[in-house]
mmCIF file of C-alpha atoms in Angstrom:
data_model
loop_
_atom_site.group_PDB
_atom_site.id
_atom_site.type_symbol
_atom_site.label_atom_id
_atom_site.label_comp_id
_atom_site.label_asym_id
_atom_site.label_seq_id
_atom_site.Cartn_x
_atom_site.Cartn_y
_atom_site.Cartn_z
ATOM 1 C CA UNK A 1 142.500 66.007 167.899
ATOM 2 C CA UNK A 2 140.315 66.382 164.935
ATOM 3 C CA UNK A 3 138.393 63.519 163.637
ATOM 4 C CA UNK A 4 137.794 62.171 160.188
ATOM 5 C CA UNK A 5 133.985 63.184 160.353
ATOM 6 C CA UNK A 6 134.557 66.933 161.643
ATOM 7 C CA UNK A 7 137.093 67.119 159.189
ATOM 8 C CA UNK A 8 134.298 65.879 156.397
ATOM 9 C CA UNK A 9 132.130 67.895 157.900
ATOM 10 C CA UNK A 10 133.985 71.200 157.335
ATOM 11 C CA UNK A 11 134.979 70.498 154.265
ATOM 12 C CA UNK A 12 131.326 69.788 153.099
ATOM 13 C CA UNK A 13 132.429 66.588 151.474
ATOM 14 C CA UNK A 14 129.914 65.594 149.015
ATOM 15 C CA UNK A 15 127.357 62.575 150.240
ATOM 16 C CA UNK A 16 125.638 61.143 146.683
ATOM 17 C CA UNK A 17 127.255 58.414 145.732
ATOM 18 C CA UNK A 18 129.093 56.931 148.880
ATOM 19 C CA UNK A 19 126.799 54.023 150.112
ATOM 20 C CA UNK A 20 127.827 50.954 150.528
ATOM 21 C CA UNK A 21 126.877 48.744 147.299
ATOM 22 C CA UNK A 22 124.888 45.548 148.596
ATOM 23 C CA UNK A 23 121.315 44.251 146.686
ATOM 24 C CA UNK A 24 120.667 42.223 149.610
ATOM 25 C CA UNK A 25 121.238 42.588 153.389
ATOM 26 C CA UNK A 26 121.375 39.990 155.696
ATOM 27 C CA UNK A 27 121.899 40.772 159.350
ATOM 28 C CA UNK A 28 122.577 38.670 162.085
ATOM 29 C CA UNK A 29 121.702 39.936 165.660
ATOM 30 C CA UNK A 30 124.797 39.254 167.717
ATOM 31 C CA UNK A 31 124.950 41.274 171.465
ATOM 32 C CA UNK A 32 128.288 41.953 173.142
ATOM 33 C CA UNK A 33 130.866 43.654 171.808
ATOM 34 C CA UNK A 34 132.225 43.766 168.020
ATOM 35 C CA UNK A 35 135.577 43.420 166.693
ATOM 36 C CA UNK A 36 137.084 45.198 163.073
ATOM 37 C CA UNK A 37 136.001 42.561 161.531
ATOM 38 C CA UNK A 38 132.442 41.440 163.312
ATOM 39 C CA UNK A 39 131.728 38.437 161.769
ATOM 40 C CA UNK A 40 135.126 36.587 162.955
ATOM 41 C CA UNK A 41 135.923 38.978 166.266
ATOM 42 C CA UNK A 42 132.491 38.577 168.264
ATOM 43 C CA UNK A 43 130.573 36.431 170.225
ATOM 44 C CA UNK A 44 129.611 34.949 166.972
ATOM 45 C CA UNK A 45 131.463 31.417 166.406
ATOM 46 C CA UNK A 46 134.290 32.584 164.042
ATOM 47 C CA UNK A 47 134.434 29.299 162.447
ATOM 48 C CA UNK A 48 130.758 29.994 161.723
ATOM 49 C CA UNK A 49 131.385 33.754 160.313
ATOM 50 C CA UNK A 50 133.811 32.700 157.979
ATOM 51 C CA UNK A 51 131.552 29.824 156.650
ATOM 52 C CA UNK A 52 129.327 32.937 156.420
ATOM 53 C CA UNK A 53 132.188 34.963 154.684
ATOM 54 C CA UNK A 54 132.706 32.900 151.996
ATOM 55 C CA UNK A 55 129.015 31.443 151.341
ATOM 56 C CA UNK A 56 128.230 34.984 150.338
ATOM 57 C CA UNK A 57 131.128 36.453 148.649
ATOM 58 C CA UNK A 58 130.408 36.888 144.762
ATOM 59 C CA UNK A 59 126.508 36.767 145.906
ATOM 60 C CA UNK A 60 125.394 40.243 145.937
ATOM 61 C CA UNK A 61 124.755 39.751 149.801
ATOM 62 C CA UNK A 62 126.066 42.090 152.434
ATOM 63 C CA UNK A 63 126.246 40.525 156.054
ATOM 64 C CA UNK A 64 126.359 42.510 158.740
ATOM 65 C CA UNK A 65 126.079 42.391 162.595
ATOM 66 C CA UNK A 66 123.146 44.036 164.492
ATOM 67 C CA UNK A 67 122.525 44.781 168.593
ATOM 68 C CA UNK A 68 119.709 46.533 170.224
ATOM 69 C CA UNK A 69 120.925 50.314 171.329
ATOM 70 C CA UNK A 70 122.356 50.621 174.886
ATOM 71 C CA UNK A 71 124.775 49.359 177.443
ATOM 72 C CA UNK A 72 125.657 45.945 175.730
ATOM 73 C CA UNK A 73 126.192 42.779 178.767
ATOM 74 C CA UNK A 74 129.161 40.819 177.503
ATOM 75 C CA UNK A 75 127.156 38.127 176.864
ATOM 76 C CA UNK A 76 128.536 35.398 175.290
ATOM 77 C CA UNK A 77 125.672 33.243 174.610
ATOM 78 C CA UNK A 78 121.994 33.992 173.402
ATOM 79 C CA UNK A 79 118.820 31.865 173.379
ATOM 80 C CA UNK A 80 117.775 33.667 170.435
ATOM 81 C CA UNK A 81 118.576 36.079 167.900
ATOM 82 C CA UNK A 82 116.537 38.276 165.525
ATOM 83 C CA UNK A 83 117.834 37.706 161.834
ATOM 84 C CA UNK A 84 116.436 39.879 158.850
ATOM 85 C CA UNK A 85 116.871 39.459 154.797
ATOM 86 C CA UNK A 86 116.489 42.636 152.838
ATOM 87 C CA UNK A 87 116.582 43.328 148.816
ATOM 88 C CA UNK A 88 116.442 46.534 147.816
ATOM 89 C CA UNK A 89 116.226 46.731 143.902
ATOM 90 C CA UNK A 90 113.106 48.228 143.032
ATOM 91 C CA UNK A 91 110.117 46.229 141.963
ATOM 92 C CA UNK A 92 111.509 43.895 144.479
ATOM 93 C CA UNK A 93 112.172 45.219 147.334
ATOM 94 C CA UNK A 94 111.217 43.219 150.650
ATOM 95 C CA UNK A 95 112.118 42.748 154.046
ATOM 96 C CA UNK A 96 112.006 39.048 155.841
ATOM 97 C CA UNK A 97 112.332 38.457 159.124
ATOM 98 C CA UNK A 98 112.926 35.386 161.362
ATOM 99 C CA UNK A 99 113.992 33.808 165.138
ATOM 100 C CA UNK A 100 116.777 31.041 165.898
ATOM 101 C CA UNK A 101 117.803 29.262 168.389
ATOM 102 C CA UNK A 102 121.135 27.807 166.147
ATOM 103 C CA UNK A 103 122.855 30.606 163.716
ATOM 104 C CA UNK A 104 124.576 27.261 162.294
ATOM 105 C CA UNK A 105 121.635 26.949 160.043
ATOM 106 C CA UNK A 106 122.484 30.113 158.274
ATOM 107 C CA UNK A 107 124.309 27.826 156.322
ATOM 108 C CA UNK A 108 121.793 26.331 154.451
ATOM 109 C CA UNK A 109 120.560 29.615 152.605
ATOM 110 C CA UNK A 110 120.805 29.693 148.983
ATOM 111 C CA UNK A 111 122.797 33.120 148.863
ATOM 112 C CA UNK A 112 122.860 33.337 145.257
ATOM 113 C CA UNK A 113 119.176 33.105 145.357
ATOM 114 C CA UNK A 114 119.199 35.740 148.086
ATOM 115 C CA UNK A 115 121.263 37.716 146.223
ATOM 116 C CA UNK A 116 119.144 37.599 142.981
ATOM 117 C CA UNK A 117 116.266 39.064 145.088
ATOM 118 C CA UNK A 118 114.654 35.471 146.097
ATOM 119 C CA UNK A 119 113.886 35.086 149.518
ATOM 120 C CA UNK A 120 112.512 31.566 149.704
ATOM 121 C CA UNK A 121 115.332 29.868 151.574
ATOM 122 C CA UNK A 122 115.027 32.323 153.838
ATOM 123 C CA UNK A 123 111.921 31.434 154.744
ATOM 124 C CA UNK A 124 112.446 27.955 154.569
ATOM 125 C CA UNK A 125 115.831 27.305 155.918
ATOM 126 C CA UNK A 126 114.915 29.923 159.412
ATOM 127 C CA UNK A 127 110.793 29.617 159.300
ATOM 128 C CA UNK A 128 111.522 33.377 158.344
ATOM 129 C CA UNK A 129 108.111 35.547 156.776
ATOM 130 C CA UNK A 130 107.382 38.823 155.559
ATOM 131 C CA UNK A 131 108.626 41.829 158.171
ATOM 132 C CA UNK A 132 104.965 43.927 158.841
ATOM 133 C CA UNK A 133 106.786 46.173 161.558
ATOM 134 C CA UNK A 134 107.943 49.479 160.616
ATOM 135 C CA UNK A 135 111.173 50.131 158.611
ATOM 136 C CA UNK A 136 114.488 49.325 160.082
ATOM 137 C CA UNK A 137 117.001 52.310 160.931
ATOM 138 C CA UNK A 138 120.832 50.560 161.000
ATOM 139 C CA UNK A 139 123.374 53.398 162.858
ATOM 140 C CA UNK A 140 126.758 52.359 162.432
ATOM 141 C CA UNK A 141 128.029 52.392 166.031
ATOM 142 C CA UNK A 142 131.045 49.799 165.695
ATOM 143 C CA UNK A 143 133.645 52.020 167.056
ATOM 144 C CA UNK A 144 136.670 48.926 166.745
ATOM 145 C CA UNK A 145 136.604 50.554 162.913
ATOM 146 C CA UNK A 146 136.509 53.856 163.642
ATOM 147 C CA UNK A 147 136.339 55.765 167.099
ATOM 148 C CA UNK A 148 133.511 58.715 165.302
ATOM 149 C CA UNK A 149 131.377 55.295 164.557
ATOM 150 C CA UNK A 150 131.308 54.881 167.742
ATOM 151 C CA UNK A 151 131.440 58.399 169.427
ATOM 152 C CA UNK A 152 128.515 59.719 166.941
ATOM 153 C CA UNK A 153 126.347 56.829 166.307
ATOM 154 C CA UNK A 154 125.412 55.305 169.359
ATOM 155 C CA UNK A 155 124.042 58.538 171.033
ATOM 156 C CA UNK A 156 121.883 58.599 167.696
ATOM 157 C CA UNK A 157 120.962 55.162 168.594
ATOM 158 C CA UNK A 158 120.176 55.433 171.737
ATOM 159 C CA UNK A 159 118.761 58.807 171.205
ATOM 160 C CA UNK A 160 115.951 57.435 168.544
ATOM 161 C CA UNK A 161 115.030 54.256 171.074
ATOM 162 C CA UNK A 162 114.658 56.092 173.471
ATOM 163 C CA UNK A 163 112.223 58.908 172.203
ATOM 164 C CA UNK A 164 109.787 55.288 171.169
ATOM 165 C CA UNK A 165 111.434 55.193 166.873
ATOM 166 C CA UNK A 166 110.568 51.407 166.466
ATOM 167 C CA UNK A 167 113.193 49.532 164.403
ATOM 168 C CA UNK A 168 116.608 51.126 165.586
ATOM 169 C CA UNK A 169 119.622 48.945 165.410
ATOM 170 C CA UNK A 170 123.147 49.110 165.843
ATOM 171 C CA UNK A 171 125.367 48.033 163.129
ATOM 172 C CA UNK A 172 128.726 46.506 162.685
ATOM 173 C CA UNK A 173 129.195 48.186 159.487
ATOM 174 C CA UNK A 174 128.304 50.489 156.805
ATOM 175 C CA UNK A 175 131.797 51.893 154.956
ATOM 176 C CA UNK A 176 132.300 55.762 154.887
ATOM 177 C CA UNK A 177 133.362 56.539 158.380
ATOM 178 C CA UNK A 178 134.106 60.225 157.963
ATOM 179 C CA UNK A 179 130.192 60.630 157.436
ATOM 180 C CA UNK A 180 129.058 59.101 160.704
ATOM 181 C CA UNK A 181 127.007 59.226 161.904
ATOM 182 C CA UNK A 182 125.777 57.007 159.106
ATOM 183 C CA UNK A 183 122.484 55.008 158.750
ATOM 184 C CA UNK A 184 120.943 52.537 156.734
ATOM 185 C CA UNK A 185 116.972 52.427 156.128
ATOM 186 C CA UNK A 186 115.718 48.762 155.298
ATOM 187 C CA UNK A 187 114.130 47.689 152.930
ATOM 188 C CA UNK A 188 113.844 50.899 151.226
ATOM 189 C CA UNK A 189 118.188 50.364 150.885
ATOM 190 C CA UNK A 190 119.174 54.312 151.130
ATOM 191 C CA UNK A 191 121.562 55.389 153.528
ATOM 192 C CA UNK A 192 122.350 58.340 154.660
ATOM 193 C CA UNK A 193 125.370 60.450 156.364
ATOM 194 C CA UNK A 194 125.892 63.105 158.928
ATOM 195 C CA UNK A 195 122.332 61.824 160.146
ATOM 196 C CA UNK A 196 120.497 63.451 163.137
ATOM 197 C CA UNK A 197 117.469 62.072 164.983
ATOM 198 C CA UNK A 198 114.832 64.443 163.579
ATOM 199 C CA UNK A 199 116.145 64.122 160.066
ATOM 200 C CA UNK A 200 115.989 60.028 160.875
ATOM 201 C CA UNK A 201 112.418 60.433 161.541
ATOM 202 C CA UNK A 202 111.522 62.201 158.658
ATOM 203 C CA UNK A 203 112.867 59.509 156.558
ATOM 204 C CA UNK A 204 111.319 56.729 158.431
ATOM 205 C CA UNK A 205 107.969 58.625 157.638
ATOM 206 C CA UNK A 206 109.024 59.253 154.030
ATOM 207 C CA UNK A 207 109.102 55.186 153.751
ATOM 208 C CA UNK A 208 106.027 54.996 155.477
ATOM 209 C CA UNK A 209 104.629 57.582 152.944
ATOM 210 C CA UNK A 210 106.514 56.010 149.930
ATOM 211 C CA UNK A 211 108.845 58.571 149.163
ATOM 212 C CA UNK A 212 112.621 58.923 149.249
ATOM 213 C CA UNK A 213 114.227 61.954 151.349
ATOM 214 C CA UNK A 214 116.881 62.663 149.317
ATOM 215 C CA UNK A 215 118.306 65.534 152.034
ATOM 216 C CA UNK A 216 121.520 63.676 153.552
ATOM 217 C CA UNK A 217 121.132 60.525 150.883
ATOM 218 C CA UNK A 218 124.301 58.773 150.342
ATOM 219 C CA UNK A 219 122.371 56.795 147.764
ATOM 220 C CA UNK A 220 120.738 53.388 147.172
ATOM 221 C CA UNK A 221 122.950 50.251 147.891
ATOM 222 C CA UNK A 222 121.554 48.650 145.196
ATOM 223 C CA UNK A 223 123.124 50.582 142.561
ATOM 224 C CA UNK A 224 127.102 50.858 142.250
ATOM 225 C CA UNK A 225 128.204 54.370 142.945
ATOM 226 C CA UNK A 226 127.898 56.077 139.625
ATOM 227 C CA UNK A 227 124.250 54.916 140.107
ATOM 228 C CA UNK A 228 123.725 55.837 143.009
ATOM 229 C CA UNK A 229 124.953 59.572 141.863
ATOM 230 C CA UNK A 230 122.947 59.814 138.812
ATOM 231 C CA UNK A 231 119.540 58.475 140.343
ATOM 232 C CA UNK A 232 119.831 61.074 143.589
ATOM 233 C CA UNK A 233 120.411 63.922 140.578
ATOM 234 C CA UNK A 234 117.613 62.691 138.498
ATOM 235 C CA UNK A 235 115.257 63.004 141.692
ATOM 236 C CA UNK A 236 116.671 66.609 142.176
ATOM 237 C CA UNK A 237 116.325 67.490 138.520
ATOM 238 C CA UNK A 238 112.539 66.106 138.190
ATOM 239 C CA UNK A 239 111.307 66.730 141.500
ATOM 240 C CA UNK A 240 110.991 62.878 141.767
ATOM 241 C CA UNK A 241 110.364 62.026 145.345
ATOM 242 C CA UNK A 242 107.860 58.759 145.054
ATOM 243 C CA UNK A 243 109.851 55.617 146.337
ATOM 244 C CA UNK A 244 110.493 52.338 143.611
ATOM 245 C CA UNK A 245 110.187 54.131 140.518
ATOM 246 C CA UNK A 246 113.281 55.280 139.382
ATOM 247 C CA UNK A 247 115.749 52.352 138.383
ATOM 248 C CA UNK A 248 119.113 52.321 137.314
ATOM 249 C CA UNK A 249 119.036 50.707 133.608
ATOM 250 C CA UNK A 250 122.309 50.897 131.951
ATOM 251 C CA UNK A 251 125.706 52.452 132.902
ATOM 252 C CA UNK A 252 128.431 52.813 130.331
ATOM 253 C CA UNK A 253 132.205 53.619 130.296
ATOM 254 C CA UNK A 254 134.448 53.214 132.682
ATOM 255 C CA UNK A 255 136.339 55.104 135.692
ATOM 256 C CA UNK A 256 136.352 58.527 135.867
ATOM 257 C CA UNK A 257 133.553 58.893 133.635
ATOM 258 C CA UNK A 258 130.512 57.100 133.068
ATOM 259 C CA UNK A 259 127.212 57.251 131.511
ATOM 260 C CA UNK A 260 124.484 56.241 133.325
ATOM 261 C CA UNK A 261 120.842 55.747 132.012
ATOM 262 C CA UNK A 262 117.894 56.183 134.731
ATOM 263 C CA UNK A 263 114.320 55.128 133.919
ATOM 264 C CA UNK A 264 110.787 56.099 135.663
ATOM 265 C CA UNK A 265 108.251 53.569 135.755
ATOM 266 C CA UNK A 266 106.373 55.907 133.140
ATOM 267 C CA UNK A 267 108.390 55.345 130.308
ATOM 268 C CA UNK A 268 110.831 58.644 130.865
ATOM 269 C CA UNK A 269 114.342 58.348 130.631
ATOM 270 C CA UNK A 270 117.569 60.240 131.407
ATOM 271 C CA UNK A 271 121.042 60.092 130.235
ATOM 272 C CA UNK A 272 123.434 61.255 133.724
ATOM 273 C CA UNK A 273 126.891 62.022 132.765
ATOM 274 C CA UNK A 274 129.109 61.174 136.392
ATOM 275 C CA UNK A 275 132.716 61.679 136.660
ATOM 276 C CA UNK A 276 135.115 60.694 139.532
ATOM 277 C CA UNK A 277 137.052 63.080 141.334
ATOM 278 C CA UNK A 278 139.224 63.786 144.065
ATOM 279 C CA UNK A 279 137.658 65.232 147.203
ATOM 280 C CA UNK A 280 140.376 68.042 147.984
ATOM 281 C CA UNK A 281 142.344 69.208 150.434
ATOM 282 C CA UNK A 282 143.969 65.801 150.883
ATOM 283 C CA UNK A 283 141.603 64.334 154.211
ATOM 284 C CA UNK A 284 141.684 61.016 156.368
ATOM 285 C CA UNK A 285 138.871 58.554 154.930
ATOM 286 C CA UNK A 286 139.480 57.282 158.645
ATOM 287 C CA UNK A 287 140.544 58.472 161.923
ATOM 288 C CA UNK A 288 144.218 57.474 162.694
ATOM 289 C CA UNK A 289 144.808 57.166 158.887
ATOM 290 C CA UNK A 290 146.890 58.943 156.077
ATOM 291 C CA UNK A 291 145.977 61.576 154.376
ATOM 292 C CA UNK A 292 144.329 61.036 150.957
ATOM 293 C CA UNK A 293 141.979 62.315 148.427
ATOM 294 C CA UNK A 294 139.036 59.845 148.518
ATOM 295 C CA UNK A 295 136.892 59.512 145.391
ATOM 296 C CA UNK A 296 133.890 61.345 145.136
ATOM 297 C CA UNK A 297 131.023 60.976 142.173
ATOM 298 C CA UNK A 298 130.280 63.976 140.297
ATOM 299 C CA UNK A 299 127.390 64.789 138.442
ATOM 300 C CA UNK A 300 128.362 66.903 135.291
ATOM 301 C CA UNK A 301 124.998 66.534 133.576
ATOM 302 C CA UNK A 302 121.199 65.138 133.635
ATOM 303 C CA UNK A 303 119.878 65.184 130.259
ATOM 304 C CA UNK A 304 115.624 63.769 129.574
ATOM 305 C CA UNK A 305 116.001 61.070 126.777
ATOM 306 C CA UNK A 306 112.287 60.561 126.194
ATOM 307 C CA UNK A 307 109.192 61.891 127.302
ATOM 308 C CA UNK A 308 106.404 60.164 129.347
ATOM 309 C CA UNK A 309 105.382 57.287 127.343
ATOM 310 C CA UNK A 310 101.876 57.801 126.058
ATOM 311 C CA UNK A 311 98.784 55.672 127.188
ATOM 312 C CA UNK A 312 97.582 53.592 124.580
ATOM 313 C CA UNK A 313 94.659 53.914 122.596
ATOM 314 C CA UNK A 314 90.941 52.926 122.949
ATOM 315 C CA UNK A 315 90.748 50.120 120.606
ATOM 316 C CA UNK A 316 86.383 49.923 121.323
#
């Protein structure tokens, strides 16, 4: 039986403009296995994940489940987790990190705050600080959503811990399961589909280096999809690859056609015209489900507004 991601595959579904849409991450490490729905069908106190659930809905904060690759001991309680807060608009982007002993106090985070790119309760609330480590690689391996999450993603896992790639997790969650397997790089926000380990590790090093691969690129999740679209075709079209200067600025219309404006920290502009379509032959978005036509972001134009803006004069 085919599955949704061969099926993707061989159709050369387009990636730009399929990530998830989240301007903050916060992840919860929670061993043992995962349910559909992690936060409420794990080892995690359900009571607890829908507190979660609901504390963060409207907040611009994505939660999400991690695990260290491998065999996973049913577990069901921990003396400690790993917990990370991640925003990834540019000019802002960060990565916190922190240790408990009681997920309960999760609770007391100011997720609007978090949301808005403010990471002080973080810090506060969990004794959480700044991440120094290297960039975190999420693979979506949580196969209770969709057997090719599982099937494809944790041999990437376990392949990139085990040839020594610091900062692998596995995640509960990422959306697009016909492109696993699918990863998200932290705090740099761009995830990517179809991913292999070597093509992994050049993106790690492209964060280390400060620039954005844009080969396999799904897009940023901070930008809604249109976004996400235009800024991976304004990269193309100016041979932009320097991380955190490129912004999403304005989008007008609405579906199937939008206008989005993209800015450079240099004063350049661009006007991307990105219209919705209908990825055909019909295809299942997920293995075991209907056929359909899922949306897919296409980029129709890229047109410079303005040129660079000009350094101002001497005044001595």
């Amino acid at each position: 039986m085919s599955t949704c991601a061969k099926v993707s595959r061989d159709l050369e579904e387009p990636l730009a403009g399929t990530a998830a849409t989240a301007r903050t991450w916060l992840l919860i490490e929670q061993p043992g296995p995962w349910g559909a729905d992690a936060l409420t069908s794990s080892h995690l106190d359900p009571v607890l994940g829908r507190a979660l659930e609901k504390a963060a809905e409207g907040t611009g904060v994505r939660i999400a489940l991690i695990r260290r690759p491998g065999r996973h001991a049913d577990c069901r309680t921990i003396s400690e987790r790993r917990l990370y807060a991640a925003h990834t608009a540019p000019g802002n982007t960060w990565l916190h990190q922190a240790v408990t002993s009681d997920p309960r106090r999760l609770l007391d985070l100011d997720f609007a705050g978090l949301g808005a790119g403010l990471p002080g309760t973080f810090d506060s609330a969990l004794d959480g600080r700044p991440h120094t480590g290297e960039p975190l690689a999420l693979v979506c391996t949580n196969g209770k959503r969709d057997r090719c999450c599982a099937l494809l993603g944790r041999p990437l896992a376990a392949e990139l811990a085990a040839s020594g790639v610091e900062g692998v997790w596995e995640v509960t969650h990422l959306g697009g399961h016909r492109f696993s397997p699918t990863v998200l790089v932290l705090p740099s926000g761009y995830a990517y589909g179809r991913a292999e380990a070597h093509a992994v590790k050049e993106v790690l090093q492209g964060v280390r280096e400060g620039r954005v691969v844009t080969e396999g690129c799904r897009g940023s999740s901070a930008w809604e999809r249109p976004g996400q679209a235009a800024e991976l075709a304004v990269r193309t079209a100016a041979h932009e690859y320097a991380a955190g200067v490129l912004a999403v600025v304005g989008t007008a219309g609405a579906a199937p056609r939008w206008e989005v404006t993209v800015a450079h920290t240099d004063g350049r502009r661009w006007l991307v015209t990105v219209a919705r379509g209908a990825s055909l032959p019909p295809r299942p978005e997920s293995c075991g489900s209907a056929l359909g036509s899922p949306a897919r972001m296409d980029v129709m134009a890229v047109r410079e507004l303005t040129g660079a803006v000009p350094e101002p004069a001497d005044a001595g």
